[in-house]
């Protein structure tokens, strides 16, 4: 008989150091149990009934209801050169506009390996500090003054390459992948102004907001989907093989993008933590209450009702992971990133494994959290805990590439 409730006890005996502080015992909702108590036994039941039920919860209680397509999506190549990184790649910088007047847009920076036989798979993710901050490539455009004027009042333009260590472009390109990124502020500036700026203004105008209205993570995820719309027009790219990834708040975003847009072939969460991969019921590190206070614009307002009442949530974050099934999913943590609860991030994979199983794929089921820098790949799930701080490093990319090689090559 299918296990009805997955019970996870205190985590005292596990080898990973982050376990030294056990969380409260908790019970996770069974992703395969319908709200009316029926147990899902077929792929069809999952796809037609249970998955929509969970998506409805996540939309109405957590991220809000994202809108459909932009009113006038169109693309303009701003710059293109085959000489990036000494001829390793072709660089394209593209304005992806959402409206006719091009008031709302993002600028996508894309590198495509020149050594390719046909369309290549790609990694896509948003960045924090501007495209120019992801690389020492001097030809990457700086954010335009009109865009900068919309960013948070305390946003300072960064030096080039300040976040270059997070974007190992040459390594990615040499492994046969294209890579594309945009600054998340282009889509929705990361501060709370009551949703007057960013794409909320374009898509909603003065429409009154309610508890289920989409918020900022949802807007960033929507931006990722618009980039995928663009990638679908690029003959050099195999748009059926695009991995979406993100770090931290942008890791929460990549998970939501993977849930809402099933065109993404593979989904990676890097240190996404609370409201990303980490199990909320553990209340370890950042909590729902804390995140809703610190970042009220990230989630729909209904979400704050679960602060301190995580056990009342009709879902938990393993079900966000389950939304990606049966597509490959990778969850990465860092050993010093207690705030993001590496143990809770691991257990969301374990909690989603039954859904992968339904599709005939193995998943991660071992309840012992892996050692630091012992990556685990089982079936369509991958995981590692990098030694060190909350960040993205070459080590992380090495694991992502070898995971992606199994599915996207
Ligand atoms: C922290 C926040 C985390 C995480 C992080 C980040 O302040 O508490 O949830 O998103 O920011 O995005 O770097």
XYZ file of C-alpha atoms and ligand atoms in Angstrom:
422
model
C 0.000 0.000 0.000
C 1.260 3.449 -0.834
C 2.523 5.236 2.245
C -0.108 7.806 3.172
C 1.974 10.149 5.193
C 5.670 10.565 4.990
C 6.886 10.918 8.522
C 10.226 12.479 9.074
C 11.598 12.368 12.593
C 14.251 14.469 14.269
C 17.456 14.431 12.287
C 19.975 13.991 15.081
C 22.045 11.101 13.745
C 22.851 12.255 10.253
C 26.398 12.790 9.061
C 26.016 16.282 7.581
C 27.143 18.950 10.061
C 24.110 21.112 9.432
C 22.062 18.446 11.166
C 23.581 19.179 14.508
C 20.530 21.255 15.286
C 17.521 19.005 14.760
C 14.240 20.489 13.624
C 10.897 19.667 15.211
C 9.382 16.379 14.114
C 6.845 17.024 11.390
C 4.570 15.270 8.966
C 4.635 16.098 5.294
C 1.500 16.004 3.183
C 1.609 13.098 0.745
C 1.897 14.552 -2.748
C -0.029 11.561 -4.082
C -3.026 12.058 -1.824
C -5.815 14.120 -3.350
C -7.676 16.641 -1.238
C -10.628 14.233 -1.097
C -8.346 11.490 0.206
C -8.045 9.494 -3.029
C -4.588 8.098 -3.645
C -3.153 8.858 -7.061
C -2.110 5.658 -8.784
C -1.646 6.613 -12.424
C 0.303 9.214 -14.392
C -2.955 10.354 -15.909
C -4.516 10.987 -12.496
C -1.445 12.953 -11.523
C -1.406 15.061 -14.667
C -5.159 15.657 -14.903
C -6.141 15.863 -11.254
C -3.500 16.019 -8.554
C -0.915 18.229 -10.227
C -3.553 20.908 -10.983
C -4.716 20.686 -7.377
C -1.218 21.417 -6.064
C -0.628 24.141 -8.661
C -3.839 25.777 -7.511
C -2.567 25.753 -3.903
C 0.791 27.171 -4.879
C -0.810 29.868 -6.999
C -3.524 30.923 -4.594
C -1.506 30.581 -1.359
C 2.090 31.289 -2.243
C 3.219 32.866 -5.507
C -0.035 34.306 -6.827
C -1.667 33.807 -10.202
C 0.672 34.646 -13.026
C -0.802 36.256 -16.145
C -0.555 34.874 -19.661
C 1.487 36.193 -22.533
C 2.711 39.796 -22.745
C 0.534 42.101 -24.863
C 3.173 42.604 -27.545
C 6.164 40.340 -27.140
C 8.914 41.139 -29.607
C 12.665 40.874 -29.878
C 15.401 43.162 -31.143
C 19.041 42.152 -31.354
C 20.995 45.077 -29.881
C 24.438 43.652 -30.451
C 25.972 40.487 -31.833
C 29.539 39.288 -32.257
C 31.159 35.918 -33.003
C 34.312 36.909 -31.108
C 33.358 36.523 -27.463
C 35.981 34.949 -25.204
C 38.589 34.865 -27.943
C 36.244 33.249 -30.464
C 34.871 30.593 -28.136
C 31.347 31.941 -28.428
C 28.942 34.207 -30.219
C 27.518 36.899 -27.975
C 24.011 38.218 -28.577
C 22.379 40.944 -26.558
C 18.675 41.085 -27.177
C 15.965 43.445 -26.080
C 12.918 41.372 -25.166
C 10.018 43.822 -25.112
C 6.654 43.087 -23.604
C 4.667 45.993 -25.024
C 4.436 47.843 -28.316
C 6.072 50.985 -26.985
C 8.990 49.046 -25.502
C 8.498 50.659 -22.155
C 8.657 47.254 -20.483
C 11.554 45.056 -21.488
C 14.524 43.054 -20.352
C 17.928 42.747 -21.971
C 19.062 39.167 -22.420
C 22.761 38.424 -22.649
C 23.384 35.191 -24.474
C 26.526 33.271 -25.379
C 26.400 30.430 -27.880
C 29.389 28.109 -28.334
C 30.900 28.510 -31.808
C 32.053 24.902 -31.852
C 28.698 23.233 -32.485
C 27.215 20.847 -35.008
C 23.561 21.674 -34.560
C 21.269 23.426 -32.108
C 22.727 23.358 -28.611
C 21.126 22.947 -25.179
C 21.188 26.004 -22.938
C 21.170 27.241 -19.362
C 18.932 30.187 -18.555
C 18.819 32.125 -15.303
C 18.272 35.629 -14.023
C 21.063 37.592 -12.323
C 21.109 40.091 -9.463
C 23.448 42.883 -10.431
C 23.163 43.408 -14.158
C 24.499 41.480 -17.139
C 27.748 43.427 -17.087
C 28.374 42.211 -13.524
C 28.333 38.557 -14.639
C 31.487 38.779 -16.776
C 34.671 40.623 -17.633
C 33.566 40.735 -21.291
C 33.907 44.490 -21.951
C 31.254 44.497 -24.672
C 28.400 43.584 -22.388
C 25.993 46.502 -22.260
C 25.453 48.385 -19.029
C 21.855 48.780 -17.850
C 20.350 51.720 -19.725
C 19.571 54.925 -17.779
C 15.807 54.466 -18.218
C 16.058 51.028 -16.666
C 18.349 52.163 -13.889
C 15.846 54.833 -12.946
C 13.320 52.075 -12.196
C 15.587 49.969 -9.983
C 15.488 50.233 -6.198
C 16.433 53.705 -4.918
C 19.539 52.261 -3.271
C 20.675 50.312 -6.359
C 24.222 51.266 -7.302
C 25.593 50.315 -10.650
C 28.082 47.522 -10.075
C 31.566 47.184 -11.466
C 31.881 44.746 -14.353
C 32.461 41.143 -13.285
C 31.530 41.578 -9.595
C 29.411 38.445 -9.864
C 31.524 36.749 -12.529
C 32.330 33.847 -10.233
C 28.659 32.899 -10.343
C 28.613 32.674 -14.123
C 31.325 30.323 -15.352
C 30.661 31.200 -18.974
C 33.793 29.757 -20.519
C 33.413 26.487 -18.631
C 29.759 26.192 -19.704
C 30.504 27.055 -23.322
C 33.397 24.597 -23.558
C 30.979 21.891 -22.471
C 28.723 22.613 -25.424
C 25.988 24.660 -23.783
C 24.694 28.100 -24.568
C 23.967 30.308 -21.584
C 21.631 33.265 -21.190
C 20.868 35.707 -18.406
C 19.113 38.991 -17.617
C 18.956 41.255 -14.611
C 15.922 40.417 -12.485
C 15.304 44.110 -11.819
C 14.522 44.543 -15.516
C 11.358 42.501 -15.037
C 10.388 43.631 -11.573
C 12.631 45.751 -9.353
C 13.365 43.911 -6.126
C 11.736 46.248 -3.629
C 8.215 46.750 -2.385
C 6.487 49.680 -3.985
C 2.986 48.208 -3.992
C 3.471 46.638 -7.445
C 3.353 49.915 -9.313
C 6.605 49.255 -11.127
C 7.850 46.383 -13.242
C 5.664 44.119 -15.324
C 2.835 44.192 -12.765
C 2.040 47.674 -13.967
C 1.994 46.560 -17.600
C -0.035 43.407 -17.050
C -2.443 44.622 -14.346
C -2.642 48.413 -14.709
C -4.932 49.678 -11.990
C -6.728 46.381 -11.446
C -7.286 45.986 -7.692
C -5.056 43.407 -6.040
C -6.219 40.613 -3.767
C -4.617 37.832 -1.702
C -3.949 35.740 -4.800
C -2.456 38.431 -7.000
C 0.909 37.513 -8.451
C 3.930 38.967 -6.765
C 7.576 39.483 -7.560
C 8.961 35.923 -7.666
C 6.119 35.096 -9.988
C 7.045 38.084 -12.162
C 10.678 36.989 -12.392
C 9.534 33.486 -13.341
C 7.252 34.991 -15.970
C 10.297 36.837 -17.333
C 12.162 33.527 -17.613
C 9.287 32.157 -19.678
C 9.436 35.160 -22.005
C 13.138 34.454 -22.492
C 12.268 30.890 -23.398
C 9.777 32.286 -25.933
C 12.727 34.100 -27.448
C 15.048 31.084 -27.320
C 12.420 29.160 -29.268
C 13.048 31.544 -32.173
C 16.806 30.896 -32.219
C 17.986 28.266 -34.656
C 21.281 27.823 -32.784
C 19.413 26.784 -29.634
C 17.533 23.590 -28.918
C 14.675 25.167 -26.984
C 13.415 21.742 -25.932
C 16.636 21.388 -23.970
C 16.762 24.480 -21.824
C 17.707 24.163 -18.160
C 16.423 26.934 -15.922
C 18.461 27.774 -12.856
C 18.806 30.382 -10.167
C 20.527 31.191 -6.913
C 18.778 31.980 -3.653
C 15.673 34.121 -4.269
C 16.293 33.387 -7.919
C 16.443 29.679 -7.042
C 12.939 29.988 -5.606
C 12.173 31.666 -8.931
C 13.674 28.900 -11.087
C 11.606 26.304 -9.224
C 8.444 28.303 -9.793
C 9.364 28.860 -13.441
C 9.873 25.109 -13.816
C 6.488 24.489 -12.201
C 4.530 27.017 -14.259
C 6.281 26.438 -17.572
C 6.715 22.811 -18.474
C 8.757 23.712 -21.533
C 11.771 23.968 -19.222
C 13.507 20.633 -19.684
C 15.497 20.632 -16.455
C 15.319 22.704 -13.292
C 18.095 23.683 -10.887
C 17.752 25.259 -7.464
C 20.975 26.706 -6.052
C 20.651 27.504 -2.329
C 16.987 28.436 -2.758
C 16.155 27.867 0.910
C 12.955 29.042 2.551
C 10.021 29.069 0.141
C 12.254 27.399 -2.422
C 13.427 23.841 -1.886
C 13.540 23.866 1.932
C 10.749 22.088 3.797
C 8.755 24.822 5.551
C 7.586 22.598 8.405
C 11.152 22.225 9.655
C 11.130 25.931 10.602
C 14.873 25.820 10.461
C 16.857 28.898 9.427
C 14.611 31.358 7.624
C 10.902 30.789 8.311
C 7.715 31.700 6.483
C 6.985 34.407 9.035
C 10.401 35.933 8.678
C 10.505 35.866 4.891
C 7.047 37.443 4.595
C 8.135 40.251 6.905
C 11.473 40.857 5.217
C 10.295 40.461 1.628
C 6.538 41.089 1.495
C 6.649 41.688 -2.242
C 7.965 38.231 -3.150
C 4.778 36.278 -2.456
C 1.046 36.753 -2.717
C -0.386 38.187 0.464
C -2.241 34.965 1.374
C 1.116 33.352 2.107
C 1.791 35.395 5.228
C -1.131 33.652 6.978
C 1.108 30.570 7.316
C 3.824 32.386 9.248
C 4.305 30.393 12.481
C 1.571 28.000 11.299
C 3.577 25.986 8.807
C 1.898 22.757 9.889
C -1.370 24.225 8.612
C 0.001 24.663 5.110
C -1.968 22.347 2.826
C 1.288 21.751 0.939
C 5.002 21.820 1.627
C 7.959 22.563 -0.588
C 8.527 18.952 -1.681
C 5.370 19.470 -3.689
C 6.955 22.398 -5.495
C 9.713 19.948 -6.478
C 7.027 17.436 -7.499
C 5.633 20.005 -9.958
C 8.777 19.495 -11.996
C 8.250 15.738 -12.354
C 8.989 13.866 -14.491
C 11.585 16.354 -15.704
C 15.056 16.198 -14.132
C 15.535 18.344 -11.038
C 18.703 19.288 -9.167
C 18.825 20.809 -5.685
C 22.136 22.219 -4.467
C 23.055 23.561 -1.052
C 26.123 24.971 0.664
C 27.486 23.647 3.954
C 27.624 27.041 5.685
C 24.244 28.142 4.398
C 22.259 27.307 7.502
C 19.800 30.104 6.756
C 18.653 28.151 3.685
C 18.438 24.857 5.642
C 20.454 22.418 3.486
C 18.845 19.466 5.268
C 15.359 20.724 4.498
C 16.387 21.297 0.889
C 17.512 17.679 0.641
C 14.298 16.356 2.166
C 12.152 18.079 -0.402
C 13.757 15.803 -2.989
C 13.022 12.750 -0.850
C 9.447 13.962 -0.418
C 8.939 14.318 -4.171
C 10.456 10.957 -5.127
C 7.121 9.109 -5.059
C 5.890 11.315 -7.885
C 8.925 10.515 -10.037
C 8.326 6.851 -9.242
C 4.806 7.163 -10.601
C 6.396 8.083 -13.918
C 8.757 5.121 -13.699
C 11.825 7.103 -12.660
C 13.944 6.595 -9.622
C 14.517 9.487 -7.270
C 16.447 10.258 -4.118
C 14.934 8.278 -1.249
C 17.828 7.809 1.167
C 16.994 9.552 4.454
C 20.639 10.048 5.313
C 21.718 13.474 4.136
C 24.794 13.090 1.903
C 28.217 14.204 3.061
C 29.586 17.547 1.951
C 30.769 17.413 -1.684
C 29.418 13.938 -2.323
C 27.017 14.651 -5.155
C 24.190 12.171 -5.507
C 22.300 11.499 -8.703
C 19.489 8.966 -8.656
C 17.250 8.649 -11.687
C 16.093 12.141 -12.510
C 17.115 13.805 -9.253
C 20.454 15.331 -8.350
C 21.839 16.859 -5.192
C 25.003 18.143 -3.595
C 26.141 20.199 -0.651
C 29.105 22.337 -1.646
C 31.590 23.233 1.046
C 31.336 26.895 1.864
C 29.029 29.845 1.813
C 25.750 30.863 0.210
C 26.883 31.423 -3.352
C 27.338 29.862 -6.786
C 30.787 28.521 -7.530
C 32.571 26.516 -10.201
C 31.952 23.375 -8.137
C 28.208 23.924 -8.489
C 28.479 24.414 -12.250
C 30.570 21.264 -12.586
C 27.762 19.247 -11.018
C 25.060 20.984 -13.066
C 26.888 20.291 -16.313
C 27.479 16.635 -15.555
C 23.817 16.267 -14.505
C 22.620 18.095 -17.633
C 24.894 15.956 -19.823
C 22.751 12.941 -18.898
C 19.531 14.502 -20.079
C 20.198 17.337 -22.519
C 22.958 15.929 -24.719
C 18.081 36.463 1.981
C 16.736 35.798 2.098
C 16.787 34.451 1.465
C 17.473 34.443 0.118
C 18.609 35.446 0.020
C 19.059 35.798 -1.398
O 18.120 37.674 2.609
O 16.435 35.703 3.459
O 15.474 33.917 1.364
O 16.599 34.610 -0.899
O 18.302 36.632 0.617
O 18.279 35.872 -2.329
O 20.264 36.055 -1.520
